[in-house]
Tab-separated table of C-alpha atoms in Angstrom:
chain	number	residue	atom	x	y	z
A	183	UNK	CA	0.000	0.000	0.000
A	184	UNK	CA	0.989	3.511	-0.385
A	185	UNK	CA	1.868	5.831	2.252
A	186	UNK	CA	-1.396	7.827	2.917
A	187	UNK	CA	-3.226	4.316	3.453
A	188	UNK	CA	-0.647	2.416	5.771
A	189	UNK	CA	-0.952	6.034	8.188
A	190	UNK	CA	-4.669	6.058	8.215
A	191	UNK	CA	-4.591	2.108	8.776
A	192	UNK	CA	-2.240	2.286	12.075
A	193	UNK	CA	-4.258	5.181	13.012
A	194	UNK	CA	-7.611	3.179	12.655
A	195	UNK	CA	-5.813	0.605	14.234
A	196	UNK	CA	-5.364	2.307	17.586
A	197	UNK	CA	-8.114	3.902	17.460
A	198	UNK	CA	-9.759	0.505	17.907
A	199	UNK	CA	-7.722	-0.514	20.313
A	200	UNK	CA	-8.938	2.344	22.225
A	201	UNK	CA	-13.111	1.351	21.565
A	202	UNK	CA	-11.724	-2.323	22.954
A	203	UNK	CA	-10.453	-0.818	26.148
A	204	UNK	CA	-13.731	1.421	26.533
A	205	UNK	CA	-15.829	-1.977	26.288
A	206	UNK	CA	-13.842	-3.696	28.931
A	207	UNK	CA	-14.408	-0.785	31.449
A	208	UNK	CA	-10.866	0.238	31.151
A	209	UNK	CA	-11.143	3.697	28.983
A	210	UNK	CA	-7.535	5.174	27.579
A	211	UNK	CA	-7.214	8.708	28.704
A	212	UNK	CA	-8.102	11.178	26.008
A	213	UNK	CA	-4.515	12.162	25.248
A	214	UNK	CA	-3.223	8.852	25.502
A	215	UNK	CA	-5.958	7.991	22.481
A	216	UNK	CA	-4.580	11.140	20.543
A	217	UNK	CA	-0.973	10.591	20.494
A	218	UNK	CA	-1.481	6.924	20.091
A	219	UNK	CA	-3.135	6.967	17.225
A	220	UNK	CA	-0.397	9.745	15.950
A	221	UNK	CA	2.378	7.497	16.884
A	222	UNK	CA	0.587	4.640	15.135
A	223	UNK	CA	-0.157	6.440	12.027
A	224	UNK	CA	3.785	7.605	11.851
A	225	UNK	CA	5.075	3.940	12.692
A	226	UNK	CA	2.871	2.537	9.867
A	227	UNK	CA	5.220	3.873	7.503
A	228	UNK	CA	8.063	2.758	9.595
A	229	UNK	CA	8.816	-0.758	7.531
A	230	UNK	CA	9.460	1.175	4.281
A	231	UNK	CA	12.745	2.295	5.695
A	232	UNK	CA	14.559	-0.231	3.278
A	233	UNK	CA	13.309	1.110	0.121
A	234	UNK	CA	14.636	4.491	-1.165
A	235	UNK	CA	11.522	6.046	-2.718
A	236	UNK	CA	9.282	5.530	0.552
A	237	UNK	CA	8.158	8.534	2.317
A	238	UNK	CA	9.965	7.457	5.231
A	239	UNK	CA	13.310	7.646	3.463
A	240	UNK	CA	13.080	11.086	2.582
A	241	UNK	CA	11.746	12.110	6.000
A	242	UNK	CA	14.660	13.362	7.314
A	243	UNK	CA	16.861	14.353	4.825
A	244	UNK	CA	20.044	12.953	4.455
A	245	UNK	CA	19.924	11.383	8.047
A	246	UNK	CA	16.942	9.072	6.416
A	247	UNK	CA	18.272	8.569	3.202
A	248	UNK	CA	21.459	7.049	4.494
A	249	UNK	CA	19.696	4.967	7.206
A	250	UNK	CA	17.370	3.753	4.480
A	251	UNK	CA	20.510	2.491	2.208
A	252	UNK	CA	21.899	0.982	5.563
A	253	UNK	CA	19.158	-0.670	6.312
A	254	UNK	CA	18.830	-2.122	2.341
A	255	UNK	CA	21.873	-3.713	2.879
A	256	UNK	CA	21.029	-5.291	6.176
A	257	UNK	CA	17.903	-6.812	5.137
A	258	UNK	CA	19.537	-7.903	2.217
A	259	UNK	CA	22.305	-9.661	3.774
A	260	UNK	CA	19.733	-11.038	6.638
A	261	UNK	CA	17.743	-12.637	3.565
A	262	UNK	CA	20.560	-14.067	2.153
A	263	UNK	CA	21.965	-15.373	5.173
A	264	UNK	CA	18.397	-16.764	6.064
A	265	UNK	CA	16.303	-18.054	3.192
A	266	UNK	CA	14.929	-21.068	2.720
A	267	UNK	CA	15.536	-23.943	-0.546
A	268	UNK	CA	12.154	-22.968	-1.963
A	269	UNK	CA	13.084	-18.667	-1.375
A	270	UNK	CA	13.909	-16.630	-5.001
A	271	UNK	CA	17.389	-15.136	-5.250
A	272	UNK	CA	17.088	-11.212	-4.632
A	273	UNK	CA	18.968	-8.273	-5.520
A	274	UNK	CA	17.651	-5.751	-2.332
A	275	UNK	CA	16.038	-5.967	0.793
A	276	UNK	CA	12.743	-4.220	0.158
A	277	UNK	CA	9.963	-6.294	2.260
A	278	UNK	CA	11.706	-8.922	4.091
A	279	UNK	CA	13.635	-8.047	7.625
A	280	UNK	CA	12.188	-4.501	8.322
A	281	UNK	CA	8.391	-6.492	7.218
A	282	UNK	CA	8.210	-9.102	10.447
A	283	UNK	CA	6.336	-9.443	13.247
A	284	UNK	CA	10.310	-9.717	14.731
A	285	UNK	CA	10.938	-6.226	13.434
A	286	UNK	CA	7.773	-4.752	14.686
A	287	UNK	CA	8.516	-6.320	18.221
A	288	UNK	CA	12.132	-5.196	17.691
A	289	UNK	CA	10.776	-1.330	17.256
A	290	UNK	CA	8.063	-1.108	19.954
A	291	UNK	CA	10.475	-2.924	22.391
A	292	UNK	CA	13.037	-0.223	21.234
A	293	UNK	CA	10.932	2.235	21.358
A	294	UNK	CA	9.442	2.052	25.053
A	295	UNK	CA	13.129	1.630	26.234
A	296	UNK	CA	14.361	4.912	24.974
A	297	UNK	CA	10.961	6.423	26.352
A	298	UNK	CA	11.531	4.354	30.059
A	299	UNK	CA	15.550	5.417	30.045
A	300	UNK	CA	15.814	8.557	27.967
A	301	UNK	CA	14.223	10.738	30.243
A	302	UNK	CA	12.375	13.506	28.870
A	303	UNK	CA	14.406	14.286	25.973
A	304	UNK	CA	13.752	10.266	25.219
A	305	UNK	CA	10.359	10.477	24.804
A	306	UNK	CA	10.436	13.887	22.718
A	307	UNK	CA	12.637	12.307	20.468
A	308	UNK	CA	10.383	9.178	19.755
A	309	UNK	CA	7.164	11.597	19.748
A	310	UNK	CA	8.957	13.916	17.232
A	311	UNK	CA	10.269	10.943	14.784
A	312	UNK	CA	6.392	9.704	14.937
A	313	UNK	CA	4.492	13.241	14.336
A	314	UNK	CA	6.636	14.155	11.480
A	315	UNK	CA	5.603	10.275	9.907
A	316	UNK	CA	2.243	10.565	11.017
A	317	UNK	CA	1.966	14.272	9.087
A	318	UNK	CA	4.035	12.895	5.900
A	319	UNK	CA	1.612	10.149	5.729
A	320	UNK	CA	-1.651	11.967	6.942
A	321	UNK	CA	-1.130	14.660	4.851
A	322	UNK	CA	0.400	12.923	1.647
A	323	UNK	CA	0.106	15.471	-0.667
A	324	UNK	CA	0.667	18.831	1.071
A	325	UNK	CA	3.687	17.453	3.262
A	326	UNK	CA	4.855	16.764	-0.420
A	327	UNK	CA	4.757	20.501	-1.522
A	328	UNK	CA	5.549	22.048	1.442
A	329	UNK	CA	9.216	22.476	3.136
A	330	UNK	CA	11.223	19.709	5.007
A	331	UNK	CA	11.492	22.207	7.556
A	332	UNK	CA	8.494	22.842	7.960
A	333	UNK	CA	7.111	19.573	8.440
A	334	UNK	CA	9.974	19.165	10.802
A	335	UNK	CA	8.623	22.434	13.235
A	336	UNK	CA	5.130	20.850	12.977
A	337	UNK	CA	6.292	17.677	13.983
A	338	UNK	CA	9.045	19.126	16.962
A	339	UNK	CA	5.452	21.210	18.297
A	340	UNK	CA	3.214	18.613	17.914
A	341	UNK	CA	5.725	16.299	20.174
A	342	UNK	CA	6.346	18.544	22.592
A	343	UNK	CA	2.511	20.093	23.161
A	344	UNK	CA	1.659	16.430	23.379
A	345	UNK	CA	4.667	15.630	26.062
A	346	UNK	CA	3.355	18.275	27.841
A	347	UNK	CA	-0.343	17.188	28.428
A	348	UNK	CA	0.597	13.726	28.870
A	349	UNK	CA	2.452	14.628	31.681
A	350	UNK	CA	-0.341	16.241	33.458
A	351	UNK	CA	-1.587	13.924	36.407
A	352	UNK	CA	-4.153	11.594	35.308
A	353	UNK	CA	-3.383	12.472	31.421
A	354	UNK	CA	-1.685	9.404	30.954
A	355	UNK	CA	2.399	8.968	30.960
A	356	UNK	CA	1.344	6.548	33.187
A	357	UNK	CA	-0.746	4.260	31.115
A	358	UNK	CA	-1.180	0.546	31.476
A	359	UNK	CA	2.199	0.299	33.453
A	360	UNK	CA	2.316	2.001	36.621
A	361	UNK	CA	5.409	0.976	38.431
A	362	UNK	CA	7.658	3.521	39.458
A	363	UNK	CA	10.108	4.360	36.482
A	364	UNK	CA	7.614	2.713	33.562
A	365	UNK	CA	6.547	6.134	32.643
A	366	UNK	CA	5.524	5.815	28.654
A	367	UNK	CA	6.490	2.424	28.540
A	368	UNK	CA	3.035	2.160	26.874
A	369	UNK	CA	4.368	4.205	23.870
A	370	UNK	CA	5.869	0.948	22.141
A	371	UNK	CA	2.450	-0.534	21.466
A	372	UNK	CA	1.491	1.369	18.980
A	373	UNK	CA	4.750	1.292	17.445
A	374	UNK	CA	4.196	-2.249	17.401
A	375	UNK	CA	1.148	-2.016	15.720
A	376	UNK	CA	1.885	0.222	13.342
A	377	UNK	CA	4.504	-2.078	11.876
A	378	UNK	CA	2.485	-4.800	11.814
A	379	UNK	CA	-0.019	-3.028	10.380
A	380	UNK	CA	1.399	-2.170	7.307
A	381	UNK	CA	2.647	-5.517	6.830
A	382	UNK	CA	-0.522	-6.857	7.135
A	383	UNK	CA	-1.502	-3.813	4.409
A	384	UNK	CA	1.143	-5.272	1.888
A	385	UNK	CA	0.085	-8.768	2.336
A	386	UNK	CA	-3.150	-7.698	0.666
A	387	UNK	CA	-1.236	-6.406	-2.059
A	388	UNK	CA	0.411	-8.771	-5.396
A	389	UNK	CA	3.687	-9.354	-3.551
A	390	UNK	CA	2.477	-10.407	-0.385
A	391	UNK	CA	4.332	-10.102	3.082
A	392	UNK	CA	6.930	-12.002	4.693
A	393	UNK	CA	5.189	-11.304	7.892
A	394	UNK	CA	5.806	-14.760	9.601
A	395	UNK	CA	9.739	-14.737	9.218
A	396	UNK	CA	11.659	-16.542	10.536
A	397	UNK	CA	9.248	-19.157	10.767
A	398	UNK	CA	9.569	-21.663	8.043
A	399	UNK	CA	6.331	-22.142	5.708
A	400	UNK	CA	7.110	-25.537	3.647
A	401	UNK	CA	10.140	-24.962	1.811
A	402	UNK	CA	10.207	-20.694	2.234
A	403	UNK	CA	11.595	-18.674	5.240
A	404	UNK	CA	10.393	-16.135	3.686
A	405	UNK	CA	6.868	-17.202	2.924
A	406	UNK	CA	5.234	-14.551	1.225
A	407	UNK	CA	1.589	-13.776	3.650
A	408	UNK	CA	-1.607	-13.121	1.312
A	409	UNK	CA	-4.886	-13.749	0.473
A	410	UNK	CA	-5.225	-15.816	-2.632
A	411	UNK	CA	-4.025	-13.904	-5.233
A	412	UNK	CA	-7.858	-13.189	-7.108
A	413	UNK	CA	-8.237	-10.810	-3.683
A	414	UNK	CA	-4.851	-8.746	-4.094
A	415	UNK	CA	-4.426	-5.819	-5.745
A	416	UNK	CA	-1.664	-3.331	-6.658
A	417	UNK	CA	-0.635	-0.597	-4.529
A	418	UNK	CA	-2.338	2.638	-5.139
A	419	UNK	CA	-4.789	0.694	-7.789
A	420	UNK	CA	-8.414	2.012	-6.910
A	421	UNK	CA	-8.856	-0.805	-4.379
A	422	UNK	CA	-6.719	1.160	-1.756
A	423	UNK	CA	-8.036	5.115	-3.106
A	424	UNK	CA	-11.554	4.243	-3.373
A	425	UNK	CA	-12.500	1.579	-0.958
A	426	UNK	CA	-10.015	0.843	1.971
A	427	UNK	CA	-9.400	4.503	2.264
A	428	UNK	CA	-12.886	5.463	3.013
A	429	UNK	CA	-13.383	2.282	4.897
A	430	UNK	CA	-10.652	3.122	7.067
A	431	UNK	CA	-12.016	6.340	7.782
A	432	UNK	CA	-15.284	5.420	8.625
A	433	UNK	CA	-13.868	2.501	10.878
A	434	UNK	CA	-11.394	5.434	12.523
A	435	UNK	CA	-13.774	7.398	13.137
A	436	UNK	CA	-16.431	4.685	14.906
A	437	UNK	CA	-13.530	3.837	16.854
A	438	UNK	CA	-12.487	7.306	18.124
A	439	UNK	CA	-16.171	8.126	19.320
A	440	UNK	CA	-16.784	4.609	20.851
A	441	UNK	CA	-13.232	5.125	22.764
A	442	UNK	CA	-14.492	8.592	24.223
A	443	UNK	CA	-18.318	7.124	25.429
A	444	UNK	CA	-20.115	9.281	23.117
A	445	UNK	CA	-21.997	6.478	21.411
A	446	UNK	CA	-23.493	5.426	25.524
């Protein structure tokens, strides 16, 4: 799928999450639902970091473009050193290591550690990496036209206003995990998500996902994840502009009100 789709998928994602945790009498605080669903949208576009003409990849500059050829090569080599008898010969590393469920847990894991032992300055740096995604991939087109810099002040605000009222008593730092020290620990779960959402978005597409790695399917490592191949379609083909994008909206937006008790 193509970047706007994979952001508004995370985002629908979490915002379901937070309609599940309203049902089970255990409602996420209002800002936790917000910048979740930010973070989630931004780390949807996450797994795209080994090809060079994903959003992600020119993100950042020159920072991402580098990191994006770095982690090419590692995904490559990972695939190479990895796959199974019945696994094709590749040139690059598009869609295999950075598209696992092990990556994913990698990244959240990663994630909520720099947020748990990075103090402050942790967390803003995880929030702003995420917002400036999350606005690249929310708002495809105008992040397109508009200055790098820009989108990197929006995304350095947006972190910090949200670090701020998260860190308001009872806003929720403390979500879910509320030992002493396991402030935004909670922050790697939509991370999480987000990656495995957008593998599970390019398993619906011709290619398929090697979501499962490293667990062998028959002869393939690198099994590539799908529905049969008469319910795929093509990234950006009208099947992701004019059906799962609305759907996903729709389904977002359910989720948002059901998480906030204004459908009780």
């Amino acid at each position: 799928m193509m970047g706007p789709a994979h952001s508004l998928s995370g985002a629908t994602a979490w915002l379901g999450v937070g309609a599940a945790a309203y049902a089970l009498d255990s409602p996420m605080p209002w800002p936790v639902l917000i910048a979740g669903a930010l973070i989630c949208a931004g780390a949807a576009l996450a797994p795209d970091l080994d090809h060079k003409a994903a959003t992600i990849s020119r993100a950042f500059g020159p920072v991402s473009r580098w990191l994006c050829e770095v982690i090419d090569k590692l995904s490559h080599s990972v695939y190479q050193a990895t796959r199974g008898k019945g696994d094709p010969r590749r040139s690059g590393g598009h869609r295999t290591l950075t598209h696992t469920w092990l990556w994913a847990v990698l990244c959240g894991a990663g994630a909520a550690a720099i947020c748990a032992y990075g103090g402050r300055w942790g967390v803003l740096a995880v929030l702003f990496v995420h917002m400036v995604l999350a606005i690249d991939g929310l708002l495809w087109r105008q992040a397109r036209v508009s200055s790098d810099v820009l989108v990197w002040l929006l995304g350095a605000t947006s972190a910090w206003m949200l670090a701020e009222i998260l860190d308001k008593p009872g806003n929720g730092s403390g979500w879910l995990f509320t030992g002493p020290g396991q402030e935004y620990l909670w922050v790697g779960l939509p991370i999480l998500l987000g990656a495995l959402m957008h593998c599970i978005g390019d398993a619906l597409t011709v290619s398929g996902c090697p979501i499962l790695w490293p667990i062998p399917v028959g002869r393939k490592r690198w099994y590539p994840v799908g529905p049969p191949k008469a319910m795929r379609f093509r990234a950006g083909s009208w099947v992701e502009l004019k059906v799962l994008t609305p759907v996903f909206m729709v389904l977002g937006g359910l989720g948002a009100v059901s998480a906030l008790g204004l459908l009780d």
